[in-house]
CSV table of C-alpha atoms in Angstrom, one decimal:
chain,number,residue,atom,x,y,z
D,1,MET,CA,73.3,93.8,88.3
D,2,ILE,CA,74.8,94.8,91.7
D,3,GLU,CA,77.7,92.4,91.0
D,4,THR,CA,78.4,94.1,87.7
D,5,LEU,CA,78.2,97.6,89.0
D,6,PHE,CA,79.8,97.4,92.4
D,7,VAL,CA,82.0,94.3,92.6
D,8,GLU,CA,83.5,93.5,89.2
D,9,ARG,CA,86.2,95.8,87.9
D,10,TRP,CA,85.0,98.0,85.0
D,11,PRO,CA,86.9,98.2,81.8
D,12,TRP,CA,88.9,101.4,81.5
D,13,TRP,CA,86.7,102.8,78.8
D,14,ALA,CA,83.5,102.2,80.8
D,15,GLY,CA,84.9,103.9,83.9
D,16,GLY,CA,86.1,106.9,81.8
D,17,LEU,CA,82.7,107.1,80.1
D,18,ALA,CA,80.9,107.0,83.4
D,19,VAL,CA,83.1,109.8,84.9
D,20,GLY,CA,82.7,111.9,81.8
D,21,LEU,CA,78.9,111.5,81.8
D,22,PHE,CA,78.7,112.3,85.5
D,23,VAL,CA,80.7,115.5,85.0
D,24,LEU,CA,78.5,116.5,82.1
D,25,VAL,CA,75.2,115.8,83.9
D,26,PHE,CA,76.6,117.5,87.1
D,27,VAL,CA,77.6,120.7,85.3
D,28,LEU,CA,74.3,120.8,83.3
D,29,GLY,CA,72.2,120.1,86.4
D,30,SER,CA,73.9,122.2,89.0
D,31,GLY,CA,76.1,124.7,87.1
D,32,HIS,CA,79.1,123.8,89.3
D,33,LEU,CA,82.4,122.4,88.2
D,34,LEU,CA,83.8,119.4,89.9
D,35,GLY,CA,87.1,119.2,91.7
D,36,VAL,CA,88.2,117.4,94.8
D,37,SER,CA,90.9,119.6,96.2
D,38,THR,CA,88.6,122.6,96.5
D,39,GLY,CA,86.1,120.4,98.3
D,40,TYR,CA,88.9,119.2,100.7
D,41,ALA,CA,89.9,122.8,101.3
D,42,ASP,CA,86.2,123.6,102.1
D,43,ALA,CA,86.1,120.7,104.5
D,44,CYS,CA,89.2,121.9,106.3
D,45,SER,CA,88.0,125.5,106.6
D,46,ALA,CA,84.4,124.5,107.5
D,47,VAL,CA,85.6,124.2,111.1
D,48,SER,CA,86.2,127.9,111.4
D,49,ASP,CA,84.1,129.5,108.6
D,50,PRO,CA,80.3,129.1,109.0
D,51,LYS,CA,79.7,130.2,105.4
D,52,VAL,CA,81.7,127.3,104.0
D,53,ARG,CA,79.5,124.8,106.0
D,54,LYS,CA,76.8,125.4,103.4
D,55,SER,CA,79.1,124.6,100.4
D,56,TRP,CA,77.7,122.0,98.0
D,57,ARG,CA,81.2,120.5,98.0
D,58,LEU,CA,80.9,119.1,101.5
D,59,PRO,CA,78.2,116.5,100.6
D,60,PHE,CA,80.2,115.8,97.4
D,61,ILE,CA,83.3,114.9,99.4
D,62,GLY,CA,81.2,112.9,101.8
D,63,GLY,CA,79.6,111.1,98.9
D,64,ILE,CA,83.0,110.1,97.6
D,65,VAL,CA,83.9,108.5,101.0
D,66,LEU,CA,80.5,106.9,101.5
D,67,GLY,CA,80.4,105.6,97.9
D,68,GLY,CA,83.8,104.0,98.3
D,69,LEU,CA,82.7,102.4,101.6
D,70,LEU,CA,79.4,101.2,100.1
D,71,SER,CA,81.2,99.6,97.2
D,72,VAL,CA,83.6,97.8,99.5
D,73,LEU,CA,80.7,96.6,101.7
D,74,LEU,CA,78.7,95.4,98.7
D,75,ALA,CA,81.7,93.6,97.4
D,76,GLY,CA,82.1,91.8,100.7
D,77,SER,CA,85.9,92.4,100.6
D,78,TYR,CA,86.7,94.9,103.3
D,79,HIS,CA,90.1,93.8,104.6
D,80,PRO,CA,92.0,96.8,106.0
D,81,THR,CA,95.8,96.5,105.5
D,82,ALA,CA,98.8,98.7,105.9
D,83,LEU,CA,100.7,96.8,103.1
D,84,MET,CA,102.0,98.8,100.2
D,85,GLY,CA,103.0,96.4,97.5
D,86,LEU,CA,106.5,97.2,96.1
D,87,LEU,CA,107.3,99.6,98.9
D,88,ASP,CA,106.9,96.8,101.4
D,89,ALA,CA,108.4,94.2,99.2
D,90,GLU,CA,111.7,96.1,98.7
D,91,LEU,CA,112.1,98.3,101.8
D,92,ALA,CA,109.6,96.9,104.4
D,93,PRO,CA,109.4,100.2,106.3
D,94,PRO,CA,107.7,100.2,109.7
D,95,LEU,CA,104.2,101.6,110.0
D,96,TRP,CA,105.4,104.9,111.5
D,97,ALA,CA,107.7,105.5,108.5
D,98,LYS,CA,105.0,104.8,106.0
D,99,THR,CA,102.7,107.2,107.9
D,100,LEU,CA,105.4,109.9,107.7
D,101,ILE,CA,106.0,109.2,104.0
D,102,PHE,CA,102.3,109.3,103.0
D,103,THR,CA,101.5,112.3,105.2
D,104,GLY,CA,104.4,114.2,103.7
D,105,GLY,CA,103.4,113.1,100.2
D,106,GLY,CA,99.8,114.2,100.9
D,107,MET,CA,100.9,117.6,102.1
D,108,LEU,CA,103.0,118.1,99.0
D,109,ILE,CA,100.1,117.0,96.8
D,110,GLY,CA,97.8,119.4,98.6
D,111,TYR,CA,100.3,122.2,98.2
D,112,GLY,CA,100.8,121.4,94.5
D,113,ALA,CA,97.0,121.3,93.9
D,114,ARG,CA,96.5,124.7,95.5
D,115,LEU,CA,99.5,126.1,93.6
D,116,ALA,CA,98.2,124.7,90.3
D,117,GLY,CA,94.7,126.2,91.0
D,118,GLY,CA,93.1,122.7,91.3
D,119,CYS,CA,93.8,119.0,91.6
D,120,THR,CA,94.6,116.6,88.9
D,121,SER,CA,91.0,115.4,88.5
D,122,GLY,CA,89.7,119.0,88.3
D,123,HIS,CA,92.2,119.9,85.6
D,124,ALA,CA,92.4,116.7,83.7
D,125,ILE,CA,88.6,115.8,83.7
D,126,VAL,CA,86.8,119.1,83.9
D,127,GLY,CA,89.4,121.7,82.7
D,128,VAL,CA,90.6,119.7,79.7
D,129,ALA,CA,86.9,119.1,78.7
D,130,GLN,CA,86.4,122.9,78.7
D,131,ILE,CA,89.6,123.2,76.6
D,132,ALA,CA,91.1,125.5,79.2
D,133,ARG,CA,94.7,126.2,78.3
D,134,SER,CA,95.8,126.4,82.0
D,135,SER,CA,94.2,122.9,82.6
D,136,ILE,CA,95.8,121.4,79.5
D,137,ILE,CA,99.2,122.8,80.6
D,138,ALA,CA,98.7,121.6,84.2
D,139,THR,CA,97.6,118.1,83.1
D,140,ILE,CA,100.7,117.8,80.8
D,141,GLY,CA,102.8,118.8,83.8
D,142,PHE,CA,101.1,116.3,86.1
D,143,MET,CA,101.6,113.5,83.6
D,144,ILE,CA,105.3,114.3,82.9
D,145,ALA,CA,106.1,114.7,86.7
D,146,GLY,CA,104.1,111.5,87.5
D,147,MET,CA,106.0,109.4,84.9
D,148,ALA,CA,109.4,110.9,85.9
D,149,VAL,CA,108.9,110.3,89.6
D,150,THR,CA,107.5,106.8,89.0
D,151,ASN,CA,110.5,105.8,86.9
D,152,ILE,CA,112.9,107.3,89.5
D,153,MET,CA,111.2,105.5,92.4
D,154,PHE,CA,111.2,102.2,90.6
D,155,ARG,CA,114.9,102.6,89.9
D,156,LEU,CA,115.6,103.5,93.5
D,157,ILE,CA,113.4,100.9,95.1
D,158,ALA,CA,113.7,98.0,92.7
D,159,GLY,CA,117.3,98.6,91.8
């Protein structure tokens, strides 16, 4: 059972069903809507704002990290690496350059999530399920931008 749940890769439909059921159970049980970027913003502001330290989102964000760590440990495959697939195969940037690239990308993603009023998971999973027009528009924008940037990057990197 542990092997099936935590080690083997789930089919796409089972993962989607599990996420959808979790969102439904969470909303019905707590009355809160899920979203990771707001939790990250809470974690960042908890240092200076004592009220935020009581946010339900902090244990949620911690659970994401601990859940990932637990699944890796149960799978017995924890092998940290700085390798990045096609990026390394084509460009082989040094670690400092990858750190700058991914830090800059993370900052842009964070800015975009705040600008869009939530992250991709919040809009695409929770907002679309609520049939929120703003989330549907944001999700369409995320998908179009993601496909465009992916195609541009593959053309630039792979030639």
